[in-house]
Short mmCIF file of C-alpha atoms in Angstrom, two decimals:
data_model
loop_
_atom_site.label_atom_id
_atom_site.label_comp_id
_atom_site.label_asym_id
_atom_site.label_seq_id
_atom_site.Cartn_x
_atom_site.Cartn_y
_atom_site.Cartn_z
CA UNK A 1 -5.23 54.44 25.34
CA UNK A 2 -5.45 55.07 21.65
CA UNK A 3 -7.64 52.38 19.87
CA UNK A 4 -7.76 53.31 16.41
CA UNK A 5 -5.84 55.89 13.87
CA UNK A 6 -8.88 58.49 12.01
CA UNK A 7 -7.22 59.99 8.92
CA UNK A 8 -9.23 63.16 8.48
CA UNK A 9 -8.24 65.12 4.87
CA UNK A 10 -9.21 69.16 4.33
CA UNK A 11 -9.32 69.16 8.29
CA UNK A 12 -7.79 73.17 8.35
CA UNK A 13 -10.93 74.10 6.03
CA UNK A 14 -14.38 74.98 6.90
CA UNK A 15 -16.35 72.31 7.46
CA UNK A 16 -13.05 70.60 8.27
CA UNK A 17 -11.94 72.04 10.97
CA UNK A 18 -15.46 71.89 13.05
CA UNK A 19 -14.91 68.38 12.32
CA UNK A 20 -11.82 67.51 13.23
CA UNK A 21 -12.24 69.65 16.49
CA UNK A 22 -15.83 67.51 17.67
CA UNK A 23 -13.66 64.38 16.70
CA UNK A 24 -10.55 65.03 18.98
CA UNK A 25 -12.87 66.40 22.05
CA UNK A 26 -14.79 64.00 21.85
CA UNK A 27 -12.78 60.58 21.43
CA UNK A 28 -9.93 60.97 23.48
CA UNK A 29 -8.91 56.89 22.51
CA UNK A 30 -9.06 57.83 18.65
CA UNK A 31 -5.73 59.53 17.33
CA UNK A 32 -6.87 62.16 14.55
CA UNK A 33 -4.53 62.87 11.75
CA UNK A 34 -5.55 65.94 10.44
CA UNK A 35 -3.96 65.99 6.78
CA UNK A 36 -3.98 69.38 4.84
CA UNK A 37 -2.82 71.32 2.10
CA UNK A 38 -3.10 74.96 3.49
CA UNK A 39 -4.10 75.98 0.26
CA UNK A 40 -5.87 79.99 0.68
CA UNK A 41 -9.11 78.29 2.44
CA UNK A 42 -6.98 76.17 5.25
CA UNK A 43 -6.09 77.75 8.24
CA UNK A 44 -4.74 76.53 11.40
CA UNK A 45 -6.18 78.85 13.34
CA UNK A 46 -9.62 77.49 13.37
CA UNK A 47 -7.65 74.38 15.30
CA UNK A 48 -5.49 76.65 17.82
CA UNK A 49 -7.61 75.35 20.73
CA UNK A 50 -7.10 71.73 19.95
CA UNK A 51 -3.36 71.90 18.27
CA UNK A 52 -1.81 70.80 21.81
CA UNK A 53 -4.17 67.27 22.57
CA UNK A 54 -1.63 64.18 22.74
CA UNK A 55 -5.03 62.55 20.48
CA UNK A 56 -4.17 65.04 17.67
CA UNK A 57 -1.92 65.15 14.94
CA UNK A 58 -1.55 67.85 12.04
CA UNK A 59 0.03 66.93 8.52
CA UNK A 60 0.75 69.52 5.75
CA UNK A 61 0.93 67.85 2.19
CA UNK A 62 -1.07 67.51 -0.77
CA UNK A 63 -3.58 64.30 -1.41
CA UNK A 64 -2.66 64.18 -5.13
CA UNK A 65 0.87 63.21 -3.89
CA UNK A 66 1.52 59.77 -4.31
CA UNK A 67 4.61 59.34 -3.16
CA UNK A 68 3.93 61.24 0.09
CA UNK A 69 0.11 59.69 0.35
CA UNK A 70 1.56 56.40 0.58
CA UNK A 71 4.25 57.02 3.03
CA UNK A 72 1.75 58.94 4.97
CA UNK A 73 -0.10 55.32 5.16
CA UNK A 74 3.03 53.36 5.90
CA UNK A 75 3.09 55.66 8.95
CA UNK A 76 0.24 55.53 10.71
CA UNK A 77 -1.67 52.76 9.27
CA UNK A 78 -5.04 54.45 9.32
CA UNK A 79 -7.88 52.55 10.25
CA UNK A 80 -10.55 55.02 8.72
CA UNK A 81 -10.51 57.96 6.69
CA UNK A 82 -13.00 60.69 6.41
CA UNK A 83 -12.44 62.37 3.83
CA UNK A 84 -13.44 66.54 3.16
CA UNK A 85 -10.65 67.66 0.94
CA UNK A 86 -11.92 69.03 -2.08
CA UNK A 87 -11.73 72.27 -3.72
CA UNK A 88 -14.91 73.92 -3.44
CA UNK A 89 -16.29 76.78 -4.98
CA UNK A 90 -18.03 76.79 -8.08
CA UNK A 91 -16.84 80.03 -9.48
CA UNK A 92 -13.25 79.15 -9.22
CA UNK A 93 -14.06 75.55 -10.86
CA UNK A 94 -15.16 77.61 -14.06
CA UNK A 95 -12.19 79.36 -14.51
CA UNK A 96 -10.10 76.40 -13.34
CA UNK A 97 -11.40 73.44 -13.77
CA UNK A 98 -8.38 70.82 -14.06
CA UNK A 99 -7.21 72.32 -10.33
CA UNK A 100 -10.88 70.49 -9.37
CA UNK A 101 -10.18 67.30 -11.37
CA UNK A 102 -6.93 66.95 -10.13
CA UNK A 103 -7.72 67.38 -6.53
CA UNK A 104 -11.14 66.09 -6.11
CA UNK A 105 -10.89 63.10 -8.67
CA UNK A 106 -6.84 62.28 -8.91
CA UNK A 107 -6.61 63.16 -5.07
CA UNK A 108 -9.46 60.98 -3.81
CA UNK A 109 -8.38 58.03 -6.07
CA UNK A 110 -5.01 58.18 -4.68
CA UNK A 111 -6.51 57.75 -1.06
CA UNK A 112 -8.22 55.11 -2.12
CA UNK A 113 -5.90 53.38 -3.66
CA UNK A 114 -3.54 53.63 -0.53
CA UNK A 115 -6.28 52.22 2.03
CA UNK A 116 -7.20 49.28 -0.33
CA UNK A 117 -3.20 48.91 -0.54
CA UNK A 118 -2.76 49.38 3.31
CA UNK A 119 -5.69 46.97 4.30
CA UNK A 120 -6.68 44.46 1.16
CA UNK A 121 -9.06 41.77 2.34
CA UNK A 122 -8.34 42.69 6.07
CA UNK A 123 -11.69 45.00 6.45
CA UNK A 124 -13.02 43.99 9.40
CA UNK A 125 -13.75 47.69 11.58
CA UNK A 126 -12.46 49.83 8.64
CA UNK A 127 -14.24 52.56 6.80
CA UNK A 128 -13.53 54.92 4.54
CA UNK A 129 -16.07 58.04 4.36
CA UNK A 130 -16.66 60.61 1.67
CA UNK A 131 -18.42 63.86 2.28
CA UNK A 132 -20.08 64.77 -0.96
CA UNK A 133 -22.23 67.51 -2.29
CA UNK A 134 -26.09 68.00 -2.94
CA UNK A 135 -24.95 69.62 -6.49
CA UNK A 136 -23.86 66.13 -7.97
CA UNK A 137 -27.80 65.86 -8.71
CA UNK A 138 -27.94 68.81 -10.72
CA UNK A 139 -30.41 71.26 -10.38
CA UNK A 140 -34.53 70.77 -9.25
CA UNK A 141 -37.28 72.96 -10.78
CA UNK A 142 -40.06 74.39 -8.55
CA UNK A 143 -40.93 71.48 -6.35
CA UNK A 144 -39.31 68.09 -5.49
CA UNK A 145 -36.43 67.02 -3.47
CA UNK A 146 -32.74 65.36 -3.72
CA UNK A 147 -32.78 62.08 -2.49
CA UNK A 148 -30.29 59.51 -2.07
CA UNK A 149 -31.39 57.97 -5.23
CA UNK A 150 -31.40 60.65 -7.23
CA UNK A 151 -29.85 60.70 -11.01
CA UNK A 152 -26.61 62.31 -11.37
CA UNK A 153 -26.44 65.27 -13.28
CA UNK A 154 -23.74 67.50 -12.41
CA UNK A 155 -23.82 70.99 -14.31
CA UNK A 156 -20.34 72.91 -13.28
CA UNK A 157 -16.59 71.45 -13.07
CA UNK A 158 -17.25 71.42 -9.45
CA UNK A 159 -20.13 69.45 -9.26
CA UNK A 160 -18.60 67.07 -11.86
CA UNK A 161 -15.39 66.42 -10.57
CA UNK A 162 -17.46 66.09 -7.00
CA UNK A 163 -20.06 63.35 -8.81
CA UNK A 164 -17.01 61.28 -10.38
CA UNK A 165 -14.91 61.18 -6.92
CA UNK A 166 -18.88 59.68 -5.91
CA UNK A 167 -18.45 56.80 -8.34
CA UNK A 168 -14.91 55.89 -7.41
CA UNK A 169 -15.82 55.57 -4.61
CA UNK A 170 -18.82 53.10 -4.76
CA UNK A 171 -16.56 51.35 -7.46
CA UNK A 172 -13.84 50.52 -4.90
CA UNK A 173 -16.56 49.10 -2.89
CA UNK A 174 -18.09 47.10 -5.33
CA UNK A 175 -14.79 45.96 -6.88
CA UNK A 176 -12.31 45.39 -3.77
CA UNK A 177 -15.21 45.12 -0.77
CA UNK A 178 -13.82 48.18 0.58
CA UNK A 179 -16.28 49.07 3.55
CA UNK A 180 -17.44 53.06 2.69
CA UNK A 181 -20.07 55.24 3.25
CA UNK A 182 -20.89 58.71 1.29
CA UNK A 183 -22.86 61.99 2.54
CA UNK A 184 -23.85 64.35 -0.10
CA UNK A 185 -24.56 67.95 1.87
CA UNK A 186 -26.38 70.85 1.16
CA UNK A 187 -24.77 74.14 1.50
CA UNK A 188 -22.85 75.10 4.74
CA UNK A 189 -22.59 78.27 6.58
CA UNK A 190 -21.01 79.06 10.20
CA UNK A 191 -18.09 80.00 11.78
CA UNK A 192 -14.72 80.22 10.10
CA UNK A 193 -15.89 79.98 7.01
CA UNK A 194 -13.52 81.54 4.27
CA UNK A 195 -15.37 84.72 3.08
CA UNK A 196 -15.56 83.68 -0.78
CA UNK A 197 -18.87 81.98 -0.05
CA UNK A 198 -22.11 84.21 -0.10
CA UNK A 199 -22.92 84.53 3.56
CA UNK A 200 -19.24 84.91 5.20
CA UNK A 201 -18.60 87.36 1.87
CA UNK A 202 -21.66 89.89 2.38
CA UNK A 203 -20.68 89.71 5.96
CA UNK A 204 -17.74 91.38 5.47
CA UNK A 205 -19.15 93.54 2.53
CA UNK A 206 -21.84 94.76 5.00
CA UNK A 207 -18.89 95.47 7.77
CA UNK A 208 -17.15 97.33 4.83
CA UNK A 209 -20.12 99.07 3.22
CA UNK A 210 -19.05 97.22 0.01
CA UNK A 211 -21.11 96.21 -2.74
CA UNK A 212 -23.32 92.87 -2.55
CA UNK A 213 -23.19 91.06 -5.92
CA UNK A 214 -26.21 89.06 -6.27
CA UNK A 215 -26.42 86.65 -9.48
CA UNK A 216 -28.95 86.99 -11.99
CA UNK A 217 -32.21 87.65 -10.27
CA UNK A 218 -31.03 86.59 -6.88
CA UNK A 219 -34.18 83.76 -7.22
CA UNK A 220 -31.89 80.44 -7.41
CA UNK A 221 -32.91 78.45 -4.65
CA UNK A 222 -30.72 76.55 -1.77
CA UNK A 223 -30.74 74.78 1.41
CA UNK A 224 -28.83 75.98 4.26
CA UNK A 225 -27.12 74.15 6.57
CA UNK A 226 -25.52 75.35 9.83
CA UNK A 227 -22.19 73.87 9.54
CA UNK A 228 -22.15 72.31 13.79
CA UNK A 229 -25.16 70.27 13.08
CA UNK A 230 -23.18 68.81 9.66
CA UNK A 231 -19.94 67.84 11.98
CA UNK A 232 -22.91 66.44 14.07
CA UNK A 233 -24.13 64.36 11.11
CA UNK A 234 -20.91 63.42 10.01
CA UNK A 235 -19.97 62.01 13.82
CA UNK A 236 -23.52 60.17 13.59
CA UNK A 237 -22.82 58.46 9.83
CA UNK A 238 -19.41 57.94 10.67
CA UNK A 239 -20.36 56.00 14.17
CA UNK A 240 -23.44 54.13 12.55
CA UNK A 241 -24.35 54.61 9.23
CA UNK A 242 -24.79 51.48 7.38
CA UNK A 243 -21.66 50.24 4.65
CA UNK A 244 -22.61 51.20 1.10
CA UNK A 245 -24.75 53.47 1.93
CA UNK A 246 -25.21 57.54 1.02
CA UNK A 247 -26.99 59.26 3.56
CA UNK A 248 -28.18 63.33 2.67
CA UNK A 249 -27.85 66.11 4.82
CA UNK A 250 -29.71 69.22 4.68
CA UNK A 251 -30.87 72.05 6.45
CA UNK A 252 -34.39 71.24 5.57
CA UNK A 253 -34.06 75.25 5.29
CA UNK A 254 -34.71 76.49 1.27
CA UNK A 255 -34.32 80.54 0.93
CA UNK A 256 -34.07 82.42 -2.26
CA UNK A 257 -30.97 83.98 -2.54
CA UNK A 258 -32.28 87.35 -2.50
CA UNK A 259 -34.49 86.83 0.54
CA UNK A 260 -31.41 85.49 2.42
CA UNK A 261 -29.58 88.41 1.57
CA UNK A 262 -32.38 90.88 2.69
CA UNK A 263 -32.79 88.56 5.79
CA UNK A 264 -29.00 89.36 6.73
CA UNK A 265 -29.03 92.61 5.51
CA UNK A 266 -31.47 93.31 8.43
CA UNK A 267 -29.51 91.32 11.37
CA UNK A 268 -26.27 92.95 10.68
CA UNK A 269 -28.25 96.43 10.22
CA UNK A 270 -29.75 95.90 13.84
CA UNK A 271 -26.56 94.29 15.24
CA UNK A 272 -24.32 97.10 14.15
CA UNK A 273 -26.94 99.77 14.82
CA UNK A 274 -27.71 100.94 11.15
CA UNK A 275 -30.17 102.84 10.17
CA UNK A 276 -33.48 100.08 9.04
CA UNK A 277 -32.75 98.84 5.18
CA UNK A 278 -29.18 100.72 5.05
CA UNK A 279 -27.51 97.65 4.09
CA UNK A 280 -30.08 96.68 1.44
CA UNK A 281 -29.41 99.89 -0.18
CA UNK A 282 -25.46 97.57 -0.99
CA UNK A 283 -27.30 94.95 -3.04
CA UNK A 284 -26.26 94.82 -6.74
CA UNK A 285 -27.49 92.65 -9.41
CA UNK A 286 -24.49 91.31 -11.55
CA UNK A 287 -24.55 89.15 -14.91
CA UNK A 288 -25.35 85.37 -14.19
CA UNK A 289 -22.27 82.84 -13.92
CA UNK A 290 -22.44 79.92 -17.00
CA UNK A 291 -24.89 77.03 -15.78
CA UNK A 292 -26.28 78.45 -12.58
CA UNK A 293 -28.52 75.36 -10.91
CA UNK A 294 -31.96 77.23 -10.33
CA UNK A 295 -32.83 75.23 -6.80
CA UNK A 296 -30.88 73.01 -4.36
CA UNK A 297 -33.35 70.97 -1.87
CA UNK A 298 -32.32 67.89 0.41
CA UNK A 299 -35.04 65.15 1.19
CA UNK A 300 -33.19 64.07 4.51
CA UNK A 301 -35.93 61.62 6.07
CA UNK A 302 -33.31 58.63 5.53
CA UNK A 303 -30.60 60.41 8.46
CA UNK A 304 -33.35 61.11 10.44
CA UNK A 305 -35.23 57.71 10.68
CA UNK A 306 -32.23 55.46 10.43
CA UNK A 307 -29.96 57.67 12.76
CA UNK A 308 -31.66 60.32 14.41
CA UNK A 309 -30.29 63.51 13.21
CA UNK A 310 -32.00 66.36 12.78
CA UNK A 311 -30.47 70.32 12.48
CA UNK A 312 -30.24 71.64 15.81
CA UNK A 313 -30.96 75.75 14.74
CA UNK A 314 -33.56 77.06 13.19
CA UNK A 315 -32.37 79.39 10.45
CA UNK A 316 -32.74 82.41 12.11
CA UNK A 317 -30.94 81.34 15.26
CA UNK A 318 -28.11 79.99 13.18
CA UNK A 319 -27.23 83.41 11.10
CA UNK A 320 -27.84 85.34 14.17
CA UNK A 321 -24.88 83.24 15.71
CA UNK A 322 -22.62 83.36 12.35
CA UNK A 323 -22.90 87.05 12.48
CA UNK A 324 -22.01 87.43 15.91
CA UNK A 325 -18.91 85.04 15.26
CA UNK A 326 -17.78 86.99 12.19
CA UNK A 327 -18.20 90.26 14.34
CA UNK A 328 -16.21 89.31 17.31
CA UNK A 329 -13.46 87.71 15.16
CA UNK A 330 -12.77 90.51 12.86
CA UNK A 331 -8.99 89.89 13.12
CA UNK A 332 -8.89 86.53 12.10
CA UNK A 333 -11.67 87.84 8.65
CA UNK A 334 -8.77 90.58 8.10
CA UNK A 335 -5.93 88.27 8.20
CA UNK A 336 -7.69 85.71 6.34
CA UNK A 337 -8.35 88.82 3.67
CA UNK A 338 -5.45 90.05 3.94
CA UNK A 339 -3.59 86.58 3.85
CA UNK A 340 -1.27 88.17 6.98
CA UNK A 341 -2.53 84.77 8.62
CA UNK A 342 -0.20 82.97 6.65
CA UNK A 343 2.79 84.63 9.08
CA UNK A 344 0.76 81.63 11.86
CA UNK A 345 2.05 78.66 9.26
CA UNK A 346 4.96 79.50 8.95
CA UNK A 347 5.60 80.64 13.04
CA UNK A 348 3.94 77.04 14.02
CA UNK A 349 5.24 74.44 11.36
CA UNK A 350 8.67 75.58 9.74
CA UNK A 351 10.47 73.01 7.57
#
């Protein structure tokens, strides 16, 4: 018996997609809606195992759409969203930046405008929940940590458009009672990850004996976050985290960037039987990007002593598994590089 309707957006991403799959397994009575664009980072095969669950719906369209948004929410009448859809990456956010205003910003507004529309002053067991970023804060020096009260200070188009979805949200709260929570991340890695992002990328460089471009010095500083134990989190905030609140979620894991690169250098030299320090010999120093943060850290004592949670993997244990993922699914990394994968779209959902 279905007891409530979970709209989940960007669920064919990344980080999506491990949530949407914990979600459905594990709440048979909740019907998830799993909304997405299938821009180049969505992919429905990172759901193939769950596409079939009477529990589990899969929508293609676009959260900036109004017109489709709202009929979306005449449908189903969600009781909660989570929301993950966002574009992403920081390098593409400098040489696009209105793409991130209109979907992070325009695109989260018209969500929320839909769910106040949908449900008014009838709140009672709603929530809507928006997974942020740690780079809304800016950028630490040497020492300290990000915490929930932190000052703003977004430096990229990514970051700011991420920051300014933030506010709308805690203004909808504070102006309409809308019942919401916010968790700002640090950075994920894992499975299915699309291989723009530094880890999944030098995996496949390493596989390929490409190049690894490493910014600057390679010493800017971020926490790492295995991307199961963020579903986890996500499950644990959306369950019982407190109305109002923003809880931050982090690895507790800071590595340089160039020491992370060394470190998985090494683990893909030994699991594809290199010779020692053969990948290291691929790393290549390449001109800065415009207002590279110097250090990412996440003080995340609040999720631990109000709800438990603590990451599962040490760092170690958590690459090693990554790697092996990437390495036994090297058909789905060359259809997602080659883009053959999107042949599955239009096979599974043709209009």
């Amino acid at each position: 018996m279905i007891i409530k309707t979970i709209l989940i957006t960007g669920g064919a991403g990344f980080i999506g997609s491990h949530v949407v799959k914990l979600f459905v397994n594990k709440y048979p009575e909740y019907h998830i809606v799993n909304l997405d664009a299938l821009t180049y980072a969505g992919n429905l095969e990172n759901l193939s195992e769950i596409e079939s669950l009477v529990n589990y719906t899969f929508v293609k369209g676009d959260i900036t759409d109004e017109t489709f948004i709202s009929n979306l929410f005449d449908k189903f009448k969600f009781d909660d969203v989570i929301h993950l859809a966002a574009e992403s990456h920081v390098d593409r956010s400098i040489s696009d930046p209105l793409a991130f205003a209109k979907t992070n910003i325009l695109g989260t507004m018209v969500l929320l405008q839909n769910f106040k529309r949908i449900w008014s002053d009838k709140w009672q067991g709603k929530r809507f929940y928006h997974i942020s970023t740690d780079e809304v804060y800016g950028s630490l020096g040497e020492t300290g940590l990000f915490t929930e009260t932190t000052s703003y200070d977004p430096n990229s188009p990514y970051s700011a458009s991420k920051a300014s979805s933030d506010h709308f949200v805690r203004a909808y709260g504070e102006t309409y009672g809308m019942p919401y929570v916010i968790s700002n991340c640090s950075n994920n890695y894992g499975p299915n990850q699309f291989p723009e992002k530094l880890i999944p990328l030098f995996i496949n460089n390493i596989i390929n004996k490409k190049n690894l471009p490493v910014y600057g010095d390679g010493n800017y500083t971020r926490d790492w976050l295995y991307v199961l134990d963020h579903a986890k989190a996500i499950d644990l905030i959306f369950q019982k985290g407190k109305n109002s609140e923003t809880y931050n979620v982090g690895g507790i894991n800071e590595w340089k960037n160039i020491d992370l690169v060394k470190l998985l250098c090494d683990q893909m030299d030994e699991k594809l039987g290199r010779n020692k320090l053969e990948s290291q010999g691929l790393i290549t120093f390449v001109k800065d990007r415009p207002g590279h943060d110097l250090r990412y850290a996440i003080d995340a004592s609040k999720i631990n002593k109000e709800l438990g949670w603590e990451p599962s993997v040490t760092f170690n244990e958590g690459l090693s598994k990554t790697i092996d993922w990437y390495l036994n699914n090297e058909k789905w990394l060359n259809q997602v590089t080659s883009g053959a994968y999107k042949e599955y779209y239009n096979k599974q959902y043709k209009k």
